[in-house]
Amino acid sequence: DSAFYRGTQDCLVAAAPYGGPIALLRNPWRKEKAASVRPVLDIYSASGMPLASLLWKSGPVVSLGWSAEEELLCVQEDGAVLVYGLHGDFRRHFSMGNEVLQTRVLDARIFHTEFGSGVSIVTGAQRFTLSANVGDLQLRRMPEVPVLQSAPSCWTALCQDRVAHILLAVGPDLYLLDHAACSAVTPPGLAPGVSSFLQMAVSFTYRHLALFTDTGYIWMGTASLKEKLCEFNCNIRAPPKQMVWCSRPRSKERAVVVAWERRLMVVGDAPESIQYPWRQLTIQVLLDRLVLRRLYPLAIQICEYLRLPEVQGVSRILAHWACYKIALLHSSLGDRDIRVVHLAGKADPGDPGHRDGGEDRSLGEEGQGPACCEFRPSFLASSSPGLPSWSLIPIMPHYPGPQATEDQMRLLRLQRRLEDELGGQFLDLSLHDTVTTLILGGHNKRAEQLARDFRIPDKRLWWLKLTALADLEDWEELEKFSKSKKSPIGYLPFVEICMKQHNKYEAKKYASRVGPEQKVKALLLVGDVAQAADVAIEHRNEAELSLVLSHCTGATDGATADKIQRARAQAQKK
């Protein structure tokens, strides 16, 4: 219970947008705290599930914030920014400039732009520095504010016209800093009597700005400070703890939520629409965030429900899951009894650009079986219930049954999608019949894609397409197909199929393209006995001569038979 009701007044708190993770760093740098007490960084999901907890071993932290990639940015007093992953893993660090070491950081803001996530700081010398994209760090020291002798009463970072700015308040005045100048700005229509701005908030899109004054008024307008939307008297002059933009439930009104110690107030009535998070993030980012949280089953269910391609969906998620499980095995077994086959290209199995090109991390087929034999007993003897099943993974390629089952499941999913998109009956057909049905339906490109996905050999695909097009009597498409590339099955099958369909005219087209070793047979199939005899005599092949002679009839092919007999006699004399 004490943990549940523990307050956060001594904590730095940062919540990621779109229901993302929440980070809490208990602040031990307060004067009443003992110097020996180490701070603890806790990371939770939005539903309160613990994701990570680690002792903070670095310097005092001024501010926390989440990047668009859900990396935690921790800004320290000395200007160093430490970057952590969702599960508390350290990623990298960078500095906000050498001059910060002397003047120290007083306050910091993490903001988001179309370029990425940025960091802005104000130092003890009342100078501002920012970087609009921490992924491509380019520090910009903002111009000096002449009237600023101490920390501003409030300030924020905003982005206008693809450029990051700093807006700050000094008493009753507002100043806008860009890379070149410091400009005084005045909000239009502001109620008189303001002597100080206590809080400011910019909307997530940087289109709107809210200002809270010491007179208890909230001014709402455009972030460019050129237009006033509305003004509201809160009748509370105490500075709020937090002020953020949002929308009212079931409406499209602009609204600002203002929070005090014991009061939450929503003000604003101007219309504006907002989009739901999943539409802004896209499905791919949603899946990435589920994988980042190791919610693999949920991510796979979403992929199957949306019927995403295997490479973009289930296969990629399973690759991440496998890498995570293998990492657990490494840590639990201490690398003593196991040799693990690394998964190259874990980010996207279909994208060779993600693979590690400097080192071949995969074992050959001949090495997979022995590797399994080495660690399989250790897996089976382990107390972990998940380990024995992992001992089967390296030997799966040596047993075709599981792969055949997986291929059949993949085919069933594809057949169901074909029925939804094309209509007709596909479910429970064999792979052979599925390809044939697609060709018969005129969906040649889909048939070729299916053949590539299931690695149907070229010879088999050509036979399937040949017989299907002949059954359709689509002779024009068959001729185009025969000329698409060199036939892996030769051209005699074309002659045979055309004659089977009683189309001698089409068969003769392909008889001329048949290779020398099958030329005689092709000519006989189309009934050209005389030319077949000439080819057989030219080849001086006794078997071919006998074959042609067997097709000669006394009434019509007497001259051809005599020619063959003379050729035989001459061959015997030689």
mmCIF file of C-alpha atoms in Angstrom, residues 21-390:
data_model
loop_
_atom_site.group_PDB
_atom_site.id
_atom_site.type_symbol
_atom_site.label_atom_id
_atom_site.label_comp_id
_atom_site.label_asym_id
_atom_site.label_seq_id
_atom_site.Cartn_x
_atom_site.Cartn_y
_atom_site.Cartn_z
ATOM 1 C CA PRO A 21 5.677 4.553 -21.330
ATOM 2 C CA ILE A 22 6.134 6.605 -18.172
ATOM 3 C CA ALA A 23 9.535 7.276 -16.615
ATOM 4 C CA LEU A 24 10.086 8.302 -12.983
ATOM 5 C CA LEU A 25 13.421 9.325 -11.539
ATOM 6 C CA ARG A 26 13.287 9.800 -7.780
ATOM 7 C CA ASN A 27 15.223 12.976 -7.110
ATOM 8 C CA PRO A 28 17.840 12.449 -4.353
ATOM 9 C CA TRP A 29 19.543 15.755 -5.088
ATOM 10 C CA ARG A 30 17.279 17.628 -2.712
ATOM 11 C CA LYS A 31 19.202 19.150 0.168
ATOM 12 C CA GLU A 32 17.404 17.133 2.846
ATOM 13 C CA LYS A 33 18.364 13.866 1.132
ATOM 14 C CA ALA A 34 21.488 11.995 2.174
ATOM 15 C CA ALA A 35 24.295 12.183 -0.382
ATOM 16 C CA SER A 36 24.730 8.417 -0.260
ATOM 17 C CA VAL A 37 21.205 7.737 -1.518
ATOM 18 C CA ARG A 38 21.271 6.701 -5.159
ATOM 19 C CA PRO A 39 18.335 7.693 -7.327
ATOM 20 C CA VAL A 40 16.271 4.991 -9.003
ATOM 21 C CA LEU A 41 14.985 5.254 -12.562
ATOM 22 C CA ASP A 42 11.701 3.374 -13.010
ATOM 23 C CA ILE A 43 9.936 2.830 -16.330
ATOM 24 C CA TYR A 44 6.302 1.725 -16.501
ATOM 25 C CA SER A 45 3.799 1.088 -19.234
ATOM 26 C CA ALA A 46 0.804 3.415 -19.409
ATOM 27 C CA SER A 47 -1.229 0.739 -17.616
ATOM 28 C CA GLY A 48 1.263 0.660 -14.724
ATOM 29 C CA MET A 49 3.139 -2.518 -15.626
ATOM 30 C CA PRO A 50 6.841 -2.264 -14.617
ATOM 31 C CA LEU A 51 9.162 -2.349 -17.609
ATOM 32 C CA ALA A 52 12.537 -1.502 -16.048
ATOM 33 C CA SER A 53 14.178 -0.293 -12.857
ATOM 34 C CA LEU A 54 17.815 0.711 -12.479
ATOM 35 C CA LEU A 55 20.042 2.655 -10.120
ATOM 36 C CA TRP A 56 21.121 6.018 -11.486
ATOM 37 C CA LYS A 57 24.915 6.144 -11.393
ATOM 38 C CA SER A 58 25.493 9.326 -13.362
ATOM 39 C CA GLY A 59 25.184 13.020 -12.449
ATOM 40 C CA PRO A 60 22.174 15.110 -11.382
ATOM 41 C CA VAL A 61 19.336 15.116 -13.908
ATOM 42 C CA VAL A 62 17.451 18.292 -14.821
ATOM 43 C CA SER A 63 14.784 16.914 -17.139
ATOM 44 C CA LEU A 64 13.421 13.701 -18.659
ATOM 45 C CA GLY A 65 11.610 13.234 -21.960
ATOM 46 C CA TRP A 66 10.717 10.635 -24.561
ATOM 47 C CA SER A 67 11.744 10.767 -28.206
ATOM 48 C CA ALA A 68 9.466 9.824 -31.089
ATOM 49 C CA GLU A 69 11.244 6.444 -31.165
ATOM 50 C CA GLU A 70 10.348 5.924 -27.494
ATOM 51 C CA GLU A 71 13.887 6.426 -26.266
ATOM 52 C CA LEU A 72 14.245 8.108 -22.880
ATOM 53 C CA LEU A 73 16.375 11.280 -22.960
ATOM 54 C CA CYS A 74 17.902 12.239 -19.602
ATOM 55 C CA VAL A 75 19.371 15.771 -19.564
ATOM 56 C CA GLN A 76 21.983 16.286 -16.832
ATOM 57 C CA GLU A 77 23.242 19.456 -15.181
ATOM 58 C CA ASP A 78 26.587 19.180 -16.985
ATOM 59 C CA GLY A 79 24.893 19.198 -20.414
ATOM 60 C CA ALA A 80 25.255 15.481 -21.062
ATOM 61 C CA VAL A 81 22.177 13.744 -22.471
ATOM 62 C CA LEU A 82 21.927 10.009 -21.752
ATOM 63 C CA VAL A 83 19.668 7.914 -23.978
ATOM 64 C CA TYR A 84 17.981 4.753 -22.670
ATOM 65 C CA GLY A 85 15.725 2.191 -24.298
ATOM 66 C CA LEU A 86 12.228 1.241 -23.249
ATOM 67 C CA HIS A 87 13.544 -1.566 -21.026
ATOM 68 C CA GLY A 88 16.272 0.460 -19.349
ATOM 69 C CA ASP A 89 19.093 -0.494 -21.717
ATOM 70 C CA PHE A 90 21.669 2.250 -22.268
ATOM 71 C CA ARG A 91 21.855 3.305 -25.920
ATOM 72 C CA ARG A 92 24.215 6.278 -26.261
ATOM 73 C CA HIS A 93 25.005 9.763 -24.945
ATOM 74 C CA PHE A 94 25.842 13.187 -26.351
ATOM 75 C CA SER A 95 26.675 16.662 -25.028
ATOM 76 C CA MET A 96 24.862 19.975 -25.451
ATOM 77 C CA GLY A 97 28.181 21.853 -25.715
ATOM 78 C CA ASN A 98 31.394 22.433 -23.784
ATOM 79 C CA GLU A 99 30.349 25.847 -22.446
ATOM 80 C CA VAL A 100 27.556 24.168 -20.473
ATOM 81 C CA LEU A 101 30.156 22.517 -18.219
ATOM 82 C CA GLN A 102 30.871 25.884 -16.598
ATOM 83 C CA THR A 103 27.405 27.438 -16.478
ATOM 84 C CA ARG A 104 25.304 24.282 -15.873
ATOM 85 C CA VAL A 105 21.851 23.509 -17.224
ATOM 86 C CA LEU A 106 18.941 25.135 -15.384
ATOM 87 C CA ASP A 107 16.079 23.656 -17.384
ATOM 88 C CA ALA A 108 15.472 21.599 -20.518
ATOM 89 C CA ARG A 109 12.699 20.693 -22.947
ATOM 90 C CA ILE A 110 12.326 17.668 -25.204
ATOM 91 C CA PHE A 111 10.202 18.478 -28.258
ATOM 92 C CA HIS A 112 9.145 16.781 -31.492
ATOM 93 C CA THR A 113 9.354 18.072 -35.055
ATOM 94 C CA GLU A 114 8.994 16.605 -38.524
ATOM 95 C CA PHE A 115 12.760 16.038 -38.488
ATOM 96 C CA GLY A 116 12.736 13.966 -35.303
ATOM 97 C CA SER A 117 13.004 14.671 -31.594
ATOM 98 C CA GLY A 118 14.876 17.703 -30.330
ATOM 99 C CA VAL A 119 16.392 18.974 -27.069
ATOM 100 C CA SER A 120 16.590 22.583 -25.893
ATOM 101 C CA ILE A 121 18.264 23.867 -22.716
ATOM 102 C CA VAL A 122 18.733 27.101 -20.805
ATOM 103 C CA THR A 123 21.987 27.531 -18.859
ATOM 104 C CA GLY A 124 22.956 29.424 -15.734
ATOM 105 C CA ALA A 125 24.236 32.195 -18.011
ATOM 106 C CA GLN A 126 20.664 32.574 -19.367
ATOM 107 C CA ARG A 127 21.683 31.312 -22.815
ATOM 108 C CA PHE A 128 19.610 28.885 -24.870
ATOM 109 C CA THR A 129 20.983 26.005 -26.939
ATOM 110 C CA LEU A 130 18.977 23.522 -28.975
ATOM 111 C CA SER A 131 19.229 20.664 -31.442
ATOM 112 C CA ALA A 132 16.177 19.984 -33.619
ATOM 113 C CA ASN A 133 17.099 16.326 -34.162
ATOM 114 C CA VAL A 134 19.031 14.247 -31.639
ATOM 115 C CA GLY A 135 19.517 11.563 -34.303
ATOM 116 C CA ASP A 136 21.592 14.026 -36.356
ATOM 117 C CA LEU A 137 23.020 16.283 -33.678
ATOM 118 C CA GLN A 138 23.597 19.875 -34.797
ATOM 119 C CA LEU A 139 23.758 22.284 -31.862
ATOM 120 C CA ARG A 140 22.526 25.856 -32.312
ATOM 121 C CA ARG A 141 23.310 28.500 -29.710
ATOM 122 C CA MET A 142 20.435 30.966 -29.748
ATOM 123 C CA PRO A 143 20.928 34.757 -29.597
ATOM 124 C CA GLU A 144 21.233 36.427 -26.209
ATOM 125 C CA VAL A 145 18.179 38.059 -24.592
ATOM 126 C CA PRO A 146 19.477 41.435 -23.333
ATOM 127 C CA VAL A 147 16.820 41.919 -20.626
ATOM 128 C CA LEU A 148 17.167 38.408 -19.216
ATOM 129 C CA GLN A 149 19.075 38.581 -15.923
ATOM 130 C CA SER A 150 17.695 35.406 -14.329
ATOM 131 C CA ALA A 151 15.788 32.333 -15.392
ATOM 132 C CA PRO A 152 12.659 33.141 -17.451
ATOM 133 C CA SER A 153 9.321 32.707 -15.695
ATOM 134 C CA CYS A 154 8.321 30.214 -18.394
ATOM 135 C CA TRP A 155 9.537 29.148 -21.824
ATOM 136 C CA THR A 156 8.968 26.512 -24.488
ATOM 137 C CA ALA A 157 10.329 25.265 -27.799
ATOM 138 C CA LEU A 158 8.159 25.468 -30.890
ATOM 139 C CA CYS A 159 8.561 24.778 -34.587
ATOM 140 C CA GLN A 160 7.407 27.196 -37.288
ATOM 141 C CA ASP A 161 8.130 27.032 -41.012
ATOM 142 C CA ARG A 162 10.368 23.967 -40.483
ATOM 143 C CA VAL A 163 12.581 25.955 -38.064
ATOM 144 C CA ALA A 164 12.838 25.450 -34.287
ATOM 145 C CA HIS A 165 12.359 28.548 -32.103
ATOM 146 C CA ILE A 166 12.411 29.412 -28.406
ATOM 147 C CA LEU A 167 9.550 31.416 -26.888
ATOM 148 C CA LEU A 168 10.223 32.815 -23.403
ATOM 149 C CA ALA A 169 8.601 35.189 -20.946
ATOM 150 C CA VAL A 170 10.429 37.908 -19.014
ATOM 151 C CA GLY A 171 7.939 39.706 -16.785
ATOM 152 C CA PRO A 172 5.080 41.013 -18.959
ATOM 153 C CA ASP A 173 7.075 40.628 -22.185
ATOM 154 C CA LEU A 174 7.464 37.724 -24.602
ATOM 155 C CA TYR A 175 10.545 37.103 -26.756
ATOM 156 C CA LEU A 176 10.954 34.815 -29.754
ATOM 157 C CA LEU A 177 14.431 33.464 -30.478
ATOM 158 C CA ASP A 178 15.496 32.050 -33.810
ATOM 159 C CA HIS A 179 18.958 31.293 -35.145
ATOM 160 C CA ALA A 180 19.568 34.923 -36.101
ATOM 161 C CA ALA A 181 17.764 37.295 -33.745
ATOM 162 C CA CYS A 182 15.783 37.924 -30.581
ATOM 163 C CA SER A 183 12.407 39.555 -31.264
ATOM 164 C CA ALA A 184 9.834 40.958 -28.853
ATOM 165 C CA VAL A 185 6.307 39.717 -29.570
ATOM 166 C CA THR A 186 2.903 40.682 -28.176
ATOM 167 C CA PRO A 187 -0.174 38.442 -28.056
ATOM 168 C CA PRO A 188 -3.134 40.253 -29.663
ATOM 169 C CA GLY A 189 -6.172 40.993 -27.504
ATOM 170 C CA LEU A 190 -4.488 40.217 -24.180
ATOM 171 C CA ALA A 191 -6.404 41.480 -21.131
ATOM 172 C CA PRO A 192 -4.714 44.487 -19.452
ATOM 173 C CA GLY A 193 -2.931 44.389 -16.136
ATOM 174 C CA VAL A 194 -0.604 41.470 -16.858
ATOM 175 C CA SER A 195 2.723 41.754 -15.063
ATOM 176 C CA SER A 196 3.987 38.223 -15.619
ATOM 177 C CA PHE A 197 3.363 35.050 -17.617
ATOM 178 C CA LEU A 198 3.429 32.018 -15.307
ATOM 179 C CA GLN A 199 2.943 29.118 -17.729
ATOM 180 C CA MET A 200 2.811 28.480 -21.463
ATOM 181 C CA ALA A 201 1.872 25.462 -23.566
ATOM 182 C CA VAL A 202 2.160 24.834 -27.288
ATOM 183 C CA SER A 203 -0.067 22.302 -29.049
ATOM 184 C CA PHE A 204 1.378 19.045 -30.355
ATOM 185 C CA THR A 205 1.162 20.345 -33.928
ATOM 186 C CA TYR A 206 2.760 23.703 -32.966
ATOM 187 C CA ARG A 207 -0.257 25.520 -34.385
ATOM 188 C CA HIS A 208 -1.652 26.936 -31.142
ATOM 189 C CA LEU A 209 -0.328 28.516 -27.976
ATOM 190 C CA ALA A 210 -1.798 28.980 -24.498
ATOM 191 C CA LEU A 211 -0.507 31.537 -21.975
ATOM 192 C CA PHE A 212 -1.400 31.672 -18.263
ATOM 193 C CA THR A 213 -0.995 35.108 -16.692
ATOM 194 C CA ASP A 214 -0.596 36.251 -13.104
ATOM 195 C CA THR A 215 -4.067 37.799 -13.348
ATOM 196 C CA GLY A 216 -5.621 34.329 -13.682
ATOM 197 C CA TYR A 217 -6.408 34.599 -17.387
ATOM 198 C CA ILE A 218 -5.677 31.964 -20.025
ATOM 199 C CA TRP A 219 -5.002 33.454 -23.449
ATOM 200 C CA MET A 220 -5.369 31.013 -26.368
ATOM 201 C CA GLY A 221 -4.281 31.813 -29.906
ATOM 202 C CA THR A 222 -2.086 30.775 -32.805
ATOM 203 C CA ALA A 223 1.542 29.933 -32.094
ATOM 204 C CA SER A 224 2.601 32.714 -34.461
ATOM 205 C CA LEU A 225 0.952 35.167 -31.994
ATOM 206 C CA LYS A 226 -0.946 36.772 -34.870
ATOM 207 C CA GLU A 227 -4.468 35.648 -33.974
ATOM 208 C CA LYS A 228 -6.419 35.317 -30.736
ATOM 209 C CA LEU A 229 -8.820 32.397 -30.379
ATOM 210 C CA CYS A 230 -10.296 33.074 -26.963
ATOM 211 C CA GLU A 231 -9.511 34.204 -23.425
ATOM 212 C CA PHE A 232 -10.792 32.728 -20.177
ATOM 213 C CA ASN A 233 -10.701 33.947 -16.588
ATOM 214 C CA CYS A 234 -9.879 31.044 -14.241
ATOM 215 C CA ASN A 235 -10.242 33.144 -11.090
ATOM 216 C CA ILE A 236 -7.123 31.347 -9.845
ATOM 217 C CA ARG A 237 -3.876 33.272 -9.700
ATOM 218 C CA ALA A 238 -1.646 30.489 -8.417
ATOM 219 C CA PRO A 239 0.664 29.136 -11.136
ATOM 220 C CA PRO A 240 -0.544 25.762 -12.452
ATOM 221 C CA LYS A 241 1.630 22.689 -12.169
ATOM 222 C CA GLN A 242 0.964 21.745 -15.776
ATOM 223 C CA MET A 243 -0.899 23.014 -18.809
ATOM 224 C CA VAL A 244 -1.397 21.010 -22.012
ATOM 225 C CA TRP A 245 -3.527 21.080 -25.147
ATOM 226 C CA CYS A 246 -6.107 18.388 -25.857
ATOM 227 C CA SER A 247 -9.591 17.936 -27.300
ATOM 228 C CA ARG A 248 -12.852 17.476 -25.475
ATOM 229 C CA PRO A 249 -14.375 13.981 -25.578
ATOM 230 C CA ARG A 250 -16.716 13.412 -28.549
ATOM 231 C CA SER A 251 -16.118 16.881 -29.930
ATOM 232 C CA LYS A 252 -13.705 18.750 -32.165
ATOM 233 C CA GLU A 253 -13.165 21.746 -29.917
ATOM 234 C CA ARG A 254 -9.783 23.151 -29.072
ATOM 235 C CA ALA A 255 -9.179 22.829 -25.368
ATOM 236 C CA VAL A 256 -6.474 23.382 -22.778
ATOM 237 C CA VAL A 257 -6.249 21.313 -19.608
ATOM 238 C CA VAL A 258 -4.803 23.160 -16.615
ATOM 239 C CA ALA A 259 -3.746 21.257 -13.490
ATOM 240 C CA TRP A 260 -3.206 22.588 -9.975
ATOM 241 C CA GLU A 261 -2.579 20.648 -6.785
ATOM 242 C CA ARG A 262 -6.242 19.763 -6.246
ATOM 243 C CA ARG A 263 -8.015 20.999 -9.335
ATOM 244 C CA LEU A 264 -8.170 20.064 -13.015
ATOM 245 C CA MET A 265 -9.747 22.572 -15.387
ATOM 246 C CA VAL A 266 -10.588 22.243 -19.104
ATOM 247 C CA VAL A 267 -11.068 25.531 -20.972
ATOM 248 C CA GLY A 268 -11.574 26.511 -24.592
ATOM 249 C CA ASP A 269 -14.410 26.335 -27.109
ATOM 250 C CA ALA A 270 -12.974 26.925 -30.588
ATOM 251 C CA PRO A 271 -13.517 24.051 -33.095
ATOM 252 C CA GLU A 272 -10.602 21.942 -34.301
ATOM 253 C CA SER A 273 -10.308 18.287 -35.257
ATOM 254 C CA ILE A 274 -7.640 15.909 -34.029
ATOM 255 C CA GLN A 275 -6.653 12.476 -35.280
ATOM 256 C CA TYR A 276 -6.508 9.253 -33.343
ATOM 257 C CA PRO A 277 -3.009 8.066 -32.382
ATOM 258 C CA TRP A 278 -3.029 4.899 -34.456
ATOM 259 C CA ARG A 279 -3.795 6.840 -37.604
ATOM 260 C CA GLN A 280 -0.919 9.213 -36.959
ATOM 261 C CA LEU A 281 1.534 6.506 -35.981
ATOM 262 C CA THR A 282 0.627 4.082 -38.846
ATOM 263 C CA ILE A 283 0.203 0.352 -38.401
ATOM 264 C CA GLN A 284 3.941 -0.298 -38.886
ATOM 265 C CA VAL A 285 4.884 1.961 -35.967
ATOM 266 C CA LEU A 286 2.157 0.383 -33.828
ATOM 267 C CA LEU A 287 3.659 -3.064 -34.492
ATOM 268 C CA ASP A 288 7.169 -1.774 -33.765
ATOM 269 C CA ARG A 289 6.013 -0.467 -30.393
ATOM 270 C CA LEU A 290 4.301 -3.743 -29.516
ATOM 271 C CA VAL A 291 7.518 -5.598 -30.394
ATOM 272 C CA LEU A 292 9.496 -3.107 -28.313
ATOM 273 C CA ARG A 293 7.250 -4.009 -25.366
ATOM 274 C CA ARG A 294 7.741 -7.737 -26.161
ATOM 275 C CA LEU A 295 4.004 -8.201 -26.718
ATOM 276 C CA TYR A 296 4.702 -10.594 -29.585
ATOM 277 C CA PRO A 297 1.410 -12.594 -29.529
ATOM 278 C CA LEU A 298 -0.673 -9.421 -29.704
ATOM 279 C CA ALA A 299 1.436 -8.072 -32.581
ATOM 280 C CA ILE A 300 1.028 -11.346 -34.502
ATOM 281 C CA GLN A 301 -2.747 -11.329 -33.961
ATOM 282 C CA ILE A 302 -2.931 -7.799 -35.374
ATOM 283 C CA CYS A 303 -0.860 -8.853 -38.416
ATOM 284 C CA GLU A 304 -3.143 -11.807 -39.061
ATOM 285 C CA TYR A 305 -6.289 -9.734 -38.588
ATOM 286 C CA LEU A 306 -5.034 -7.079 -41.038
ATOM 287 C CA ARG A 307 -3.665 -9.811 -43.346
ATOM 288 C CA LEU A 308 -0.307 -8.106 -43.709
ATOM 289 C CA PRO A 309 2.314 -9.761 -45.953
ATOM 290 C CA GLU A 310 4.450 -12.319 -44.121
ATOM 291 C CA VAL A 311 7.709 -10.391 -44.582
ATOM 292 C CA GLN A 312 6.227 -7.158 -43.199
ATOM 293 C CA GLY A 313 4.243 -8.828 -40.453
ATOM 294 C CA VAL A 314 4.467 -12.231 -38.791
ATOM 295 C CA SER A 315 7.921 -13.242 -40.087
ATOM 296 C CA ARG A 316 9.525 -10.005 -38.913
ATOM 297 C CA ILE A 317 7.898 -10.241 -35.478
ATOM 298 C CA LEU A 318 8.939 -13.878 -35.069
ATOM 299 C CA ALA A 319 12.519 -12.900 -35.931
ATOM 300 C CA HIS A 320 12.525 -10.308 -33.128
ATOM 301 C CA TRP A 321 10.968 -12.857 -30.767
ATOM 302 C CA ALA A 322 13.606 -15.456 -31.647
ATOM 303 C CA CYS A 323 16.444 -12.992 -31.064
ATOM 304 C CA TYR A 324 14.974 -12.059 -27.684
ATOM 305 C CA LYS A 325 14.621 -15.717 -26.654
ATOM 306 C CA ILE A 326 18.145 -16.549 -27.779
ATOM 307 C CA ALA A 327 19.471 -13.621 -25.759
ATOM 308 C CA LEU A 328 17.661 -15.037 -22.715
ATOM 309 C CA LEU A 329 19.286 -18.420 -23.303
ATOM 310 C CA HIS A 330 22.714 -16.831 -23.486
ATOM 311 C CA SER A 331 22.203 -15.122 -20.157
ATOM 312 C CA SER A 332 20.623 -18.130 -18.411
ATOM 313 C CA LEU A 333 23.113 -20.768 -19.588
ATOM 314 C CA GLY A 334 26.170 -18.561 -19.476
ATOM 315 C CA ASP A 335 27.257 -19.712 -22.975
ATOM 316 C CA ARG A 336 28.640 -22.941 -21.499
ATOM 317 C CA ASP A 337 26.587 -25.633 -23.185
ATOM 318 C CA ILE A 338 25.163 -23.881 -26.203
ATOM 319 C CA ARG A 339 26.229 -22.691 -29.608
ATOM 320 C CA VAL A 340 23.515 -20.460 -31.027
ATOM 321 C CA VAL A 341 22.811 -19.846 -34.681
ATOM 322 C CA HIS A 342 22.571 -16.066 -34.922
ATOM 323 C CA LEU A 343 19.620 -14.594 -36.764
ATOM 324 C CA ALA A 344 20.992 -12.233 -39.391
ATOM 325 C CA GLY A 345 18.563 -9.624 -40.581
ATOM 326 C CA LYS A 346 16.407 -9.744 -37.447
ATOM 327 C CA ALA A 347 14.821 -6.383 -38.218
ATOM 328 C CA ASP A 348 13.429 -7.548 -41.554
ATOM 329 C CA PRO A 349 14.172 -11.046 -42.888
ATOM 330 C CA GLY A 350 13.340 -9.892 -46.385
ATOM 331 C CA ASP A 351 15.693 -6.914 -46.339
ATOM 332 C CA PRO A 352 19.379 -7.758 -46.864
ATOM 333 C CA GLY A 353 20.286 -4.202 -45.949
ATOM 334 C CA HIS A 354 19.622 -4.984 -42.270
ATOM 335 C CA ARG A 355 22.051 -7.871 -42.224
ATOM 336 C CA ASP A 356 25.526 -7.712 -40.863
ATOM 337 C CA GLY A 357 27.711 -7.728 -43.960
ATOM 338 C CA GLY A 358 31.060 -7.753 -42.190
ATOM 339 C CA GLU A 359 30.769 -11.202 -40.691
ATOM 340 C CA ASP A 360 28.993 -14.399 -41.664
ATOM 341 C CA ARG A 361 27.052 -15.262 -38.527
ATOM 342 C CA SER A 362 25.143 -18.275 -39.856
ATOM 343 C CA LEU A 363 26.161 -21.904 -39.695
ATOM 344 C CA GLY A 364 26.108 -24.095 -42.772
ATOM 345 C CA GLU A 365 23.553 -26.870 -43.077
ATOM 346 C CA GLU A 366 26.157 -29.419 -42.199
ATOM 347 C CA GLY A 367 26.826 -27.561 -38.921
ATOM 348 C CA GLN A 368 23.284 -27.149 -37.715
ATOM 349 C CA GLY A 369 22.633 -30.768 -36.835
ATOM 350 C CA PRO A 370 25.847 -31.279 -34.797
ATOM 351 C CA ALA A 371 25.310 -27.964 -32.998
ATOM 352 C CA CYS A 372 21.873 -29.128 -31.929
ATOM 353 C CA CYS A 373 23.269 -32.415 -30.650
ATOM 354 C CA GLU A 374 25.757 -30.513 -28.501
ATOM 355 C CA PHE A 375 23.237 -28.423 -26.568
ATOM 356 C CA ARG A 376 20.031 -30.442 -26.812
ATOM 357 C CA PRO A 377 20.695 -32.529 -23.635
ATOM 358 C CA SER A 378 21.395 -29.343 -21.687
ATOM 359 C CA PHE A 379 18.087 -27.887 -22.858
ATOM 360 C CA LEU A 380 16.111 -30.982 -21.945
ATOM 361 C CA ALA A 381 17.676 -31.072 -18.495
ATOM 362 C CA SER A 382 16.962 -27.400 -17.850
ATOM 363 C CA SER A 383 14.368 -26.432 -15.292
ATOM 364 C CA SER A 384 12.989 -23.728 -17.586
ATOM 365 C CA PRO A 385 9.806 -25.017 -19.266
ATOM 366 C CA GLY A 386 10.518 -23.044 -22.439
ATOM 367 C CA LEU A 387 13.985 -24.392 -23.088
ATOM 368 C CA PRO A 388 13.275 -27.967 -24.319
ATOM 369 C CA SER A 389 11.244 -26.708 -27.261
ATOM 370 C CA TRP A 390 14.163 -24.510 -28.249
#
